[in-house]
Short mmCIF file of C-alpha atoms in Angstrom, two decimals:
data_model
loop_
_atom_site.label_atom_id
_atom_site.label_comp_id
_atom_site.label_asym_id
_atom_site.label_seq_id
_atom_site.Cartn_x
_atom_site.Cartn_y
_atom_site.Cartn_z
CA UNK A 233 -15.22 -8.80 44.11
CA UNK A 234 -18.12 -6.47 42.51
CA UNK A 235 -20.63 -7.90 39.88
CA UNK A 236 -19.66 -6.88 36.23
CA UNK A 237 -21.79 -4.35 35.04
CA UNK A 238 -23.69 -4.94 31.44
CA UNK A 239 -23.10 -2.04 29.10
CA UNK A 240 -24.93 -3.90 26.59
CA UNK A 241 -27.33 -1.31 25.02
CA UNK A 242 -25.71 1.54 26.84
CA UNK A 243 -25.34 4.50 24.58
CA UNK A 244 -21.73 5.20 22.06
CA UNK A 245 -19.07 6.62 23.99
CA UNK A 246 -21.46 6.79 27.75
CA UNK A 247 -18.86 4.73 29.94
CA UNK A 248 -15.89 6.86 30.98
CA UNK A 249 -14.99 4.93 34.07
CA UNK A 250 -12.87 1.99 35.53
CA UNK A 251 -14.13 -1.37 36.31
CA UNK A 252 -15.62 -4.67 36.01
CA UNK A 253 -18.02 -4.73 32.78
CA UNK A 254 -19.92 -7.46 31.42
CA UNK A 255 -19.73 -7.94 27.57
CA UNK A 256 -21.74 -9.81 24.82
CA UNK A 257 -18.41 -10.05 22.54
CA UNK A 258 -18.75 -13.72 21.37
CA UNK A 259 -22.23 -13.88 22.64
CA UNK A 260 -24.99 -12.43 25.21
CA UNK A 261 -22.16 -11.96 28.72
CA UNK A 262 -19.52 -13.86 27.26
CA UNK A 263 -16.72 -11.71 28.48
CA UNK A 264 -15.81 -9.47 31.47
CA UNK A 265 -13.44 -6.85 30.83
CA UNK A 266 -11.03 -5.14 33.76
CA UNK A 267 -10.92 -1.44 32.34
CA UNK A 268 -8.12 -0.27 34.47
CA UNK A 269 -6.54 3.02 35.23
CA UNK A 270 -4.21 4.90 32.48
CA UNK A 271 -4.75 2.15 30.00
CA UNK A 272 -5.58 3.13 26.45
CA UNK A 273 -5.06 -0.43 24.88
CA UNK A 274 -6.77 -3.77 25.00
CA UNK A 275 -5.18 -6.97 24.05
CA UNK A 276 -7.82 -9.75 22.54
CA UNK A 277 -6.53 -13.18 21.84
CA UNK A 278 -6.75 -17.48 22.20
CA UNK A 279 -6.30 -18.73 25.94
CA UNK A 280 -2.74 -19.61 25.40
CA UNK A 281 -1.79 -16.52 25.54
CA UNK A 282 -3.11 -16.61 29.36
CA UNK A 283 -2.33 -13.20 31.30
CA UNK A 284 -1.00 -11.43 28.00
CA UNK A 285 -4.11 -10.99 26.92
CA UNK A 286 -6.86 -8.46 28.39
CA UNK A 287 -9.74 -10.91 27.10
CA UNK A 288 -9.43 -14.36 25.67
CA UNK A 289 -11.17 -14.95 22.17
CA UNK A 290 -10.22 -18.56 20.24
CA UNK A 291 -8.87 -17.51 16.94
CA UNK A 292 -11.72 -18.92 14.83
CA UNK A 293 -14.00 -16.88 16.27
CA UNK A 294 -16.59 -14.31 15.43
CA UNK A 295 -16.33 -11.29 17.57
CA UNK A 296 -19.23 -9.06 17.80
CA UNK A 297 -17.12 -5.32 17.63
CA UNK A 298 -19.42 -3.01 18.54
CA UNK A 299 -19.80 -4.61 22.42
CA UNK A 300 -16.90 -1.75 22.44
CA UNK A 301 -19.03 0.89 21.36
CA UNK A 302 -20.33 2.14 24.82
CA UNK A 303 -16.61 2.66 26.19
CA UNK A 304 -14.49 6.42 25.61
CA UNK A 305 -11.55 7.89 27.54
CA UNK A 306 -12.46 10.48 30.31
CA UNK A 307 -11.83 13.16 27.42
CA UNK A 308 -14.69 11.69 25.43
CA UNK A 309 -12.41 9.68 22.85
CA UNK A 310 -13.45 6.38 21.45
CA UNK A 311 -11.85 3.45 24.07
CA UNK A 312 -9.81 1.41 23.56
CA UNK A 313 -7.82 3.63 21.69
CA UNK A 314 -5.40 0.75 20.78
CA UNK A 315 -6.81 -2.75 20.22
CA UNK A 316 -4.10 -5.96 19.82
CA UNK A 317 -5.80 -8.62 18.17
CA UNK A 318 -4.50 -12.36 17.71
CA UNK A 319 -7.56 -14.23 15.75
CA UNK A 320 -8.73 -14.67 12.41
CA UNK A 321 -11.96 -11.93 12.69
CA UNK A 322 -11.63 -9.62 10.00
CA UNK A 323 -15.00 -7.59 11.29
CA UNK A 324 -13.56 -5.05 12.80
CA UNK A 325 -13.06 -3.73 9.38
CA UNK A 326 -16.54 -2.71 8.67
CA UNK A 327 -16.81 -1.70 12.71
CA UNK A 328 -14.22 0.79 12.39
CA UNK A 329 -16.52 2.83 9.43
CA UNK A 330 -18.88 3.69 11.85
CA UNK A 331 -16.25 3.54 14.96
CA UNK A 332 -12.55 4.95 14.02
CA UNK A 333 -9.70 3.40 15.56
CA UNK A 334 -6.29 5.28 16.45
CA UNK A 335 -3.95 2.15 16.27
CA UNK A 336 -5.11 -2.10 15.37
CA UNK A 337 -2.45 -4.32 15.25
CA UNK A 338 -3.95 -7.72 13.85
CA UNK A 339 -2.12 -11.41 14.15
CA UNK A 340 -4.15 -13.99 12.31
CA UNK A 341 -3.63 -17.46 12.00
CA UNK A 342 -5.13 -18.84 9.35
CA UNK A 343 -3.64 -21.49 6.18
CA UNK A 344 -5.65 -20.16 3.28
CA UNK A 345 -6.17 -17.74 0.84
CA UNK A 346 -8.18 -14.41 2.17
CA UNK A 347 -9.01 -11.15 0.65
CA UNK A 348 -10.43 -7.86 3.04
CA UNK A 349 -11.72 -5.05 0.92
CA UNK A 350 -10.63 -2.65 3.77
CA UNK A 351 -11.37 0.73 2.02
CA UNK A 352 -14.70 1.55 4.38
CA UNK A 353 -12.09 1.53 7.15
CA UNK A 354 -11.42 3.80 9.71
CA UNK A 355 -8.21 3.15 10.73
CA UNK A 356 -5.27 5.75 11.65
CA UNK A 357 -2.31 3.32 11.89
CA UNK A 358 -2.78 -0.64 11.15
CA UNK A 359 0.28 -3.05 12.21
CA UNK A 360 -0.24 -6.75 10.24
CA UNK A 361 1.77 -9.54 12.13
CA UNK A 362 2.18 -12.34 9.68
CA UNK A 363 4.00 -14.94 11.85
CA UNK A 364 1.17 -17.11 12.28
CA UNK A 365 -0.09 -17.28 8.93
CA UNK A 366 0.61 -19.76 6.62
CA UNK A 367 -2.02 -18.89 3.41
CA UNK A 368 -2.06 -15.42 1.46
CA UNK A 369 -3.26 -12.52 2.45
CA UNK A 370 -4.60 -10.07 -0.09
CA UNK A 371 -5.67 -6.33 1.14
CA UNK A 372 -7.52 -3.63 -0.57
CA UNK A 373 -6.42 -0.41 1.97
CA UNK A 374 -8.71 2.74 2.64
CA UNK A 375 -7.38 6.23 2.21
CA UNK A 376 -5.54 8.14 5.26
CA UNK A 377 -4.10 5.17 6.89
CA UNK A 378 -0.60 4.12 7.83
CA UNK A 379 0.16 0.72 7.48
CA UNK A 380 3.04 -1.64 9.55
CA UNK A 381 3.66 -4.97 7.95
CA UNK A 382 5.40 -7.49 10.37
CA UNK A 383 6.64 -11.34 9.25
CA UNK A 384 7.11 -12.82 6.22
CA UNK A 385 6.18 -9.77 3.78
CA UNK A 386 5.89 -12.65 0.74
CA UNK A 387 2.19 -13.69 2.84
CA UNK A 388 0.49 -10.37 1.69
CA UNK A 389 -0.26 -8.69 -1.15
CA UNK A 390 -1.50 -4.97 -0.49
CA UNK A 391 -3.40 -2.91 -3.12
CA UNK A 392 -6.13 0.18 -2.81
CA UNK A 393 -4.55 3.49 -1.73
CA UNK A 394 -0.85 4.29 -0.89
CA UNK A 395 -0.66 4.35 3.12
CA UNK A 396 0.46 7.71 4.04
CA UNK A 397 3.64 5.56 5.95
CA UNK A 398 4.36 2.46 5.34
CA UNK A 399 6.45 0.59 7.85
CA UNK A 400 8.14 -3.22 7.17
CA UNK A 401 9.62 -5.22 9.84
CA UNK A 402 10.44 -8.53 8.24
CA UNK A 403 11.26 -11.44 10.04
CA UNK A 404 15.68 -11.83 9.47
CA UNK A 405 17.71 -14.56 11.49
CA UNK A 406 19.28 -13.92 14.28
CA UNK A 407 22.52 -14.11 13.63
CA UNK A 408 24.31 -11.90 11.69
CA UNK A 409 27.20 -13.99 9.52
CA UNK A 410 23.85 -14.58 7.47
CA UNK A 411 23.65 -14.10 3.74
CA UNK A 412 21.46 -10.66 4.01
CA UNK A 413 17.60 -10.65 3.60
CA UNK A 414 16.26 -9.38 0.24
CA UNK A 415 13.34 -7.33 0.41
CA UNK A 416 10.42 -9.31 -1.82
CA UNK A 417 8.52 -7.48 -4.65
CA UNK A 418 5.55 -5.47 -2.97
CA UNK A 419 3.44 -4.27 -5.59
CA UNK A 420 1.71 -1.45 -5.33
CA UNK A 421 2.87 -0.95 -2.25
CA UNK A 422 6.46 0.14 -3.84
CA UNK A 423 4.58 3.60 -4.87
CA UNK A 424 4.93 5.16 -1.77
CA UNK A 425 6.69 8.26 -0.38
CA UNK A 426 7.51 7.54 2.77
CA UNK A 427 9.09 3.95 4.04
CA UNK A 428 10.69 2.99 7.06
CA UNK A 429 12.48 -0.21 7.21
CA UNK A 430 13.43 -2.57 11.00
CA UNK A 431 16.28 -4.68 11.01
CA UNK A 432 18.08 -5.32 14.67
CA UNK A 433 21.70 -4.24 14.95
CA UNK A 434 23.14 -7.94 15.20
CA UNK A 435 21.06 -9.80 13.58
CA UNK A 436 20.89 -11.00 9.91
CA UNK A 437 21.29 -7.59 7.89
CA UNK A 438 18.80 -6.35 5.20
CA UNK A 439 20.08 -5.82 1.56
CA UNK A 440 19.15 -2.34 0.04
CA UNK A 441 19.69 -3.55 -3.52
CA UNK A 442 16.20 -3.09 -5.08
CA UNK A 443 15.48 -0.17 -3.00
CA UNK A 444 15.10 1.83 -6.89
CA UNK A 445 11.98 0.12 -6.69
CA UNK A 446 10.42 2.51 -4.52
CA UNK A 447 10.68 5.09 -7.42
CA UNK A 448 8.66 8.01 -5.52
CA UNK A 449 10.45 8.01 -2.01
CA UNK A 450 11.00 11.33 -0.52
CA UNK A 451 11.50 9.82 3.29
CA UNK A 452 13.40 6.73 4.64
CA UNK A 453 14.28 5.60 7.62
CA UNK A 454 16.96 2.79 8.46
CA UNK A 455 17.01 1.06 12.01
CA UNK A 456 19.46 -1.90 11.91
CA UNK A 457 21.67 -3.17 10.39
CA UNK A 458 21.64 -3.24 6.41
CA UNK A 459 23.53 -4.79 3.40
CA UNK A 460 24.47 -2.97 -0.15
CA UNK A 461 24.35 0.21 1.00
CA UNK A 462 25.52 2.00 -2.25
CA UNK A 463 22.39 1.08 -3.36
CA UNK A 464 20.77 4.06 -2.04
CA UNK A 465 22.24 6.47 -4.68
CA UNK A 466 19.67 5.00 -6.97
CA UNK A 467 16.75 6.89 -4.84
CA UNK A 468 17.66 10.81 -6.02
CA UNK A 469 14.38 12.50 -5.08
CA UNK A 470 15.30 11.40 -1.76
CA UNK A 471 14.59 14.62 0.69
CA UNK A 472 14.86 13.43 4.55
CA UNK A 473 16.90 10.43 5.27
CA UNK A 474 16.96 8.65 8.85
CA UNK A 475 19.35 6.17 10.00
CA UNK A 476 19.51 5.01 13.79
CA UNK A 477 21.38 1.67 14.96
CA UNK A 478 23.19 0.87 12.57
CA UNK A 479 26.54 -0.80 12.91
CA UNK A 480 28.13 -1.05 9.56
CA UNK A 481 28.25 2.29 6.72
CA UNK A 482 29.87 0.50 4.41
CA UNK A 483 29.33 1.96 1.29
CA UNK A 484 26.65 4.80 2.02
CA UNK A 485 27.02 7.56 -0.43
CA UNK A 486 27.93 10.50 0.49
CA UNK A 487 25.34 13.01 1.53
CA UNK A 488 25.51 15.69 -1.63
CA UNK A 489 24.33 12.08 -3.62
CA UNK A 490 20.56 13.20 -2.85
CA UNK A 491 20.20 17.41 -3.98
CA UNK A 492 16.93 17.14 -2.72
CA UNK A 493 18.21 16.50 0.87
CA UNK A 494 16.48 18.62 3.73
CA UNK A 495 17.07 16.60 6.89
CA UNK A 496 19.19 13.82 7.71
CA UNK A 497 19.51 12.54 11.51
CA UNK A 498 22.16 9.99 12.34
CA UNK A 499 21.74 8.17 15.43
CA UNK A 500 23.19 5.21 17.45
CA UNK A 501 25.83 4.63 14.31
CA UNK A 502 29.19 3.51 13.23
CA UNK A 503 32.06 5.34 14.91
CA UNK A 504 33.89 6.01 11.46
CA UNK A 505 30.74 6.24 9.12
CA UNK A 506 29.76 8.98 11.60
CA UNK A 507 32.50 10.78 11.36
CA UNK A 508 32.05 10.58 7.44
CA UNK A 509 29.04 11.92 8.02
CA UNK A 510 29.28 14.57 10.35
CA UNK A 511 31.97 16.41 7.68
CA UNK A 512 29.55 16.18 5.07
CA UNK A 513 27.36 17.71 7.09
CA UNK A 514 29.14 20.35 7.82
CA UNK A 515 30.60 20.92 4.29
CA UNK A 516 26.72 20.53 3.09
CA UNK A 517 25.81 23.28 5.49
CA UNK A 518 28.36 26.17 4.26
CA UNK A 519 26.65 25.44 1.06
CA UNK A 520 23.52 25.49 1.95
CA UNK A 521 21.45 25.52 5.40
CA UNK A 522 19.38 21.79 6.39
CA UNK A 523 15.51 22.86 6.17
CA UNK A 524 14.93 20.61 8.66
CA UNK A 525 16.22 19.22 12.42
CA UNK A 526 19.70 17.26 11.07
CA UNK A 527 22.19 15.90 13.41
CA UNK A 528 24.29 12.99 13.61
CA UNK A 529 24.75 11.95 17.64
CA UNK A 530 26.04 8.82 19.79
CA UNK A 531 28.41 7.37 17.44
CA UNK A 532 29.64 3.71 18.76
CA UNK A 533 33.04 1.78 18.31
CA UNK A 534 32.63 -2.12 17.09
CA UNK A 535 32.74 -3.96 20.06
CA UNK A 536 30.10 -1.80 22.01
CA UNK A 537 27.84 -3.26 19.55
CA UNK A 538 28.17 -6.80 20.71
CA UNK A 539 28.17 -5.95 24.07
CA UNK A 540 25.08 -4.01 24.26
CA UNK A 541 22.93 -5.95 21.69
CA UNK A 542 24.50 -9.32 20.58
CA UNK A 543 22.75 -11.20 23.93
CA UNK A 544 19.58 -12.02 23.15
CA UNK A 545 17.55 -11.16 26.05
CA UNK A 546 17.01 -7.37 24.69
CA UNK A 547 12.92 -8.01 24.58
CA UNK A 548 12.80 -9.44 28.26
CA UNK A 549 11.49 -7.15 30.87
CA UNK A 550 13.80 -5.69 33.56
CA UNK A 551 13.89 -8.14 36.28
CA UNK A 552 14.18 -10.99 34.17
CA UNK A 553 16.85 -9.28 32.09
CA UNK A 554 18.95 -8.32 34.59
CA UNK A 555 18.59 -12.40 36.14
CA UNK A 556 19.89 -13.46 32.86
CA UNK A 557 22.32 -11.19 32.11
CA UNK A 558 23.93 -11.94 35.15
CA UNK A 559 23.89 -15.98 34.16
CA UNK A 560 25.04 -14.74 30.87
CA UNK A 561 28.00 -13.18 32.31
CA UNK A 562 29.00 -15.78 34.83
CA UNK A 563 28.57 -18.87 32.18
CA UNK A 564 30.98 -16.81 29.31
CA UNK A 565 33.31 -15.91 32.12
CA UNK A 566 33.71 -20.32 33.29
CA UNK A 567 33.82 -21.26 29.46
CA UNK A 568 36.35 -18.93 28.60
CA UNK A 569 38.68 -20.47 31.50
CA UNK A 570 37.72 -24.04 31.64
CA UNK A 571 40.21 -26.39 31.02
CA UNK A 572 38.07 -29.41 30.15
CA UNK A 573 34.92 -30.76 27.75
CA UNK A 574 33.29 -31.40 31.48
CA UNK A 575 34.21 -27.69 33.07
CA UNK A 576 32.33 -26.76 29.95
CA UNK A 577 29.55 -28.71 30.18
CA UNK A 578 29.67 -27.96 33.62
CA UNK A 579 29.14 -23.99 32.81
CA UNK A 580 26.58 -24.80 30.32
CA UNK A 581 24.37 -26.53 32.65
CA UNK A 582 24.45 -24.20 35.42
CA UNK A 583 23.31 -21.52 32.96
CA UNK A 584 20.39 -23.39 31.62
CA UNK A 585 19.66 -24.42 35.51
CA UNK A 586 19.46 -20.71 36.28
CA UNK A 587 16.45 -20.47 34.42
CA UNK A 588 14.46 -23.91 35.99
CA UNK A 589 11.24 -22.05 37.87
CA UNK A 590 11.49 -18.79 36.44
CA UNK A 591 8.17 -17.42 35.71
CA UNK A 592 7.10 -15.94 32.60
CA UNK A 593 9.68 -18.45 30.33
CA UNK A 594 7.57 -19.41 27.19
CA UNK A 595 9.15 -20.59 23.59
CA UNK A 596 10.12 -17.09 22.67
CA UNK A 597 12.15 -16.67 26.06
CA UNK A 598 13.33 -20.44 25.73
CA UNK A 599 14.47 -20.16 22.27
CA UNK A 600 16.48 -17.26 23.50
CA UNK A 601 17.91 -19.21 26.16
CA UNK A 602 18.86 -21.77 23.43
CA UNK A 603 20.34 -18.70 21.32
CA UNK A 604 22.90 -17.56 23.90
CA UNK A 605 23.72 -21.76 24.76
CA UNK A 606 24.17 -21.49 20.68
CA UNK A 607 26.48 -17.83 21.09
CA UNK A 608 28.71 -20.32 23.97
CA UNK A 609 29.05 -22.34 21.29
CA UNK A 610 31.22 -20.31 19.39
CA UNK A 611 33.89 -19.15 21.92
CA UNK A 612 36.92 -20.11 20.91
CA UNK A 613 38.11 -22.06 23.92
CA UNK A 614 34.96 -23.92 23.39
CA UNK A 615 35.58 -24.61 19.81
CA UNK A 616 39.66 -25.58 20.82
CA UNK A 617 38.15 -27.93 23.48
CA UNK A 618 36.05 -29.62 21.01
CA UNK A 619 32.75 -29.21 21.94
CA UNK A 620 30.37 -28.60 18.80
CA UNK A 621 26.80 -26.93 18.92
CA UNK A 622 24.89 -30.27 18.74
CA UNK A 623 26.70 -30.93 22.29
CA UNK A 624 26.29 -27.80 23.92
CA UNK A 625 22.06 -27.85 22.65
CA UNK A 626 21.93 -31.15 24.33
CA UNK A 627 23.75 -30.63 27.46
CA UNK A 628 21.53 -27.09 27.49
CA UNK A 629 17.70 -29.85 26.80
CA UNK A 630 19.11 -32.23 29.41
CA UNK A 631 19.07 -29.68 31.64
CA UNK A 632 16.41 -27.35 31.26
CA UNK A 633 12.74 -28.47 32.63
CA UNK A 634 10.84 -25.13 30.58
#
């Protein structure tokens, strides 16, 4: 293996290449970074994260940002282009005045109170995970930026200027007889034009009532499933509306609800709220023509819903999807016909066997193990033989070793 090479003191933007390089990002050589091939991004965080991150930083701390600043992409751009941070730094703020960044995601960890006058930044699209954090965070934003809030939205409070998108994706319970999630006052955040809201198709649904609050949208876009849909006709200056995987219409007004309306797509929806839709569509367009690219496409009956998202190993990668899947299928297909509490248990165990030496299972891919032993559960010859959840979780940790 070749010697890292020290870019320390090389000039902004002078290494172009792939390769071992030696780094002074916690201190003089403290890191070597792999630049490899067709990567743009660079993931920094704590050593439990082991191979998922590029370079491993404890989340306390201080990371010296500019050790980046000799590093572009063959076409001269600043690199990395996308930077994934898990740690509690906030000093990339002030980096990124005299640096800009395309995309920072950042996942701190920390229990108190914190405020980041942001407004120097530099920063094209910033993603805020707040699943790890258990204080307040309080955010002044720059100008020009689009912002992606992630977690429990009731741990931030953003002020400064109105991001030119702003993007939530709060965290909802998987399971989707829940009572749905209600959307927590934002602020100032609520003055902004343009909002996009993630949900997951079975999952716990969001509830559009309050959506008024967001008195100057123009552009929304729904992914997911959502609650209180006639809520919507309290939004008339709406002019492009986007829904996409959604499972359940309703309630959602009709189209000629928003004059304003230019573009509307519909995508990956309910069979017969599609069908609505696509009418109004057409009835909208002999009265006037869509300004912009409208459509309404791959509409879905109810039960192809459950079978393409209602197992929870969507996020796995391929292989180990597929692996699953497969137990998946064979455990549902013994509960269904078992005859007994112990041909139950029986199927159970054998499923959570399946997964005993697989690589890459951590408590996100265990806990969706436990999810689908929790989905068994609920079959009804499971529930006629008897068997309750507590017994199918303990039959599932008795026989699990991950």
């Amino acid at each position: 293996m070749s010697q890292p090479i020290d870019v320390s003191g090389q000039p902004a933007g002078s290494v172009t290449g792939d390769g071992r390089y030696l780094l002074g990002l916690t201190g003089p050589g403290s890191h070597v970074l792999v630049r490899e091939p067709g990567r743009g991004n660079l993931i920094i965080g704590p050593a439990g994260m082991g191979a998922k991150a590029d370079l491993h930083v404890a989340s306390d701390d201080a990371i010296h940002w500019p050790a980046f600043e000799p590093f572009a992409t063959p076409a001269g751009s600043p690199w990395p282009r996308h930077i994934d941070y898990h740690g509690n730094d906030s000093g990339f703020v002030g980096w990124s005045a005299q640096r800009a960044i395309e995309q920072f995601s950042w996942a701190p960890a920390f229990a108190d109170a914190r405020r980041i006058d942001a407004r120097p930044a530099r920063i094209q699209m910033l993603q805020i995970r707040l699943a790890a954090v258990s204080g307040h965070l309080d955010i002044v934003l720059p100008r020009d930026t689009r912002l992606g809030l992630h977690g429990d939205l009731a741990r931030i409070t953003v002020s400064g200027a109105q991001p030119d998108l702003l993007s939530l994706h709060p965290a909802l319970g998987r399971r989707p007889g829940l009572a749905p999630y209600a959307l927590p006052d934002l602020g100032a955040l609520q003055g902004v034009s343009t909002l996009a809201l993630y949900g997951e198709p079975v999952a716990q649904a969001i509830s559009l009532r309050g959506i008024e609050r967001f008195a100057a949208l123009e552009h929304l876009s729904l992914w997911g499933a959502f609650a209180d849909w006639d809520a919507l006709a309290r939004l008339p200056g709406l002019k492009s509306l986007e829904i996409r995987h959604v499972p359940d219409l309703e309630g959602l007004p009709a189209l000629a609800t928003w004059p304003s309306l230019e573009r509307f797509i519909g995508f990956n929806i309910d069979d017969a709220g599609g069908k609505r839709l696509k009418a109004q569509m057409k009835a909208r367009e002999k009265l006037r023509p869509w300004a912009g690219y409208s459509s309404v496409s791959k509409l879905r009956k109810p039960d192809w819903w459950q079978s393409e998202y209602g197992r929870p190993f969507s996020a796995w990668n391929g292989r180990m999807a597929k692996s699953a899947n497969t137990a998946y299928d064979a455990a549902r297909q013994a509960l269904e016909g078992a005859a007994t509490v112990d041909a139950a248990r029986a199927a159970i165990e054998v499923f959570a066997r399946h997964f005993n030496g697989m690589k890459g299972i951590e408590t996100a891919e265990r806990e969706d193990i436990g999810e689908a032993v929790w989905q068994f559960s609920q079959l009804a010859r499971v529930v006629e033989l008897g068997v309750t959840e507590a017994q199918a979780q303990r039959w599932f940790d008795e026989a699990r070793d991950y």
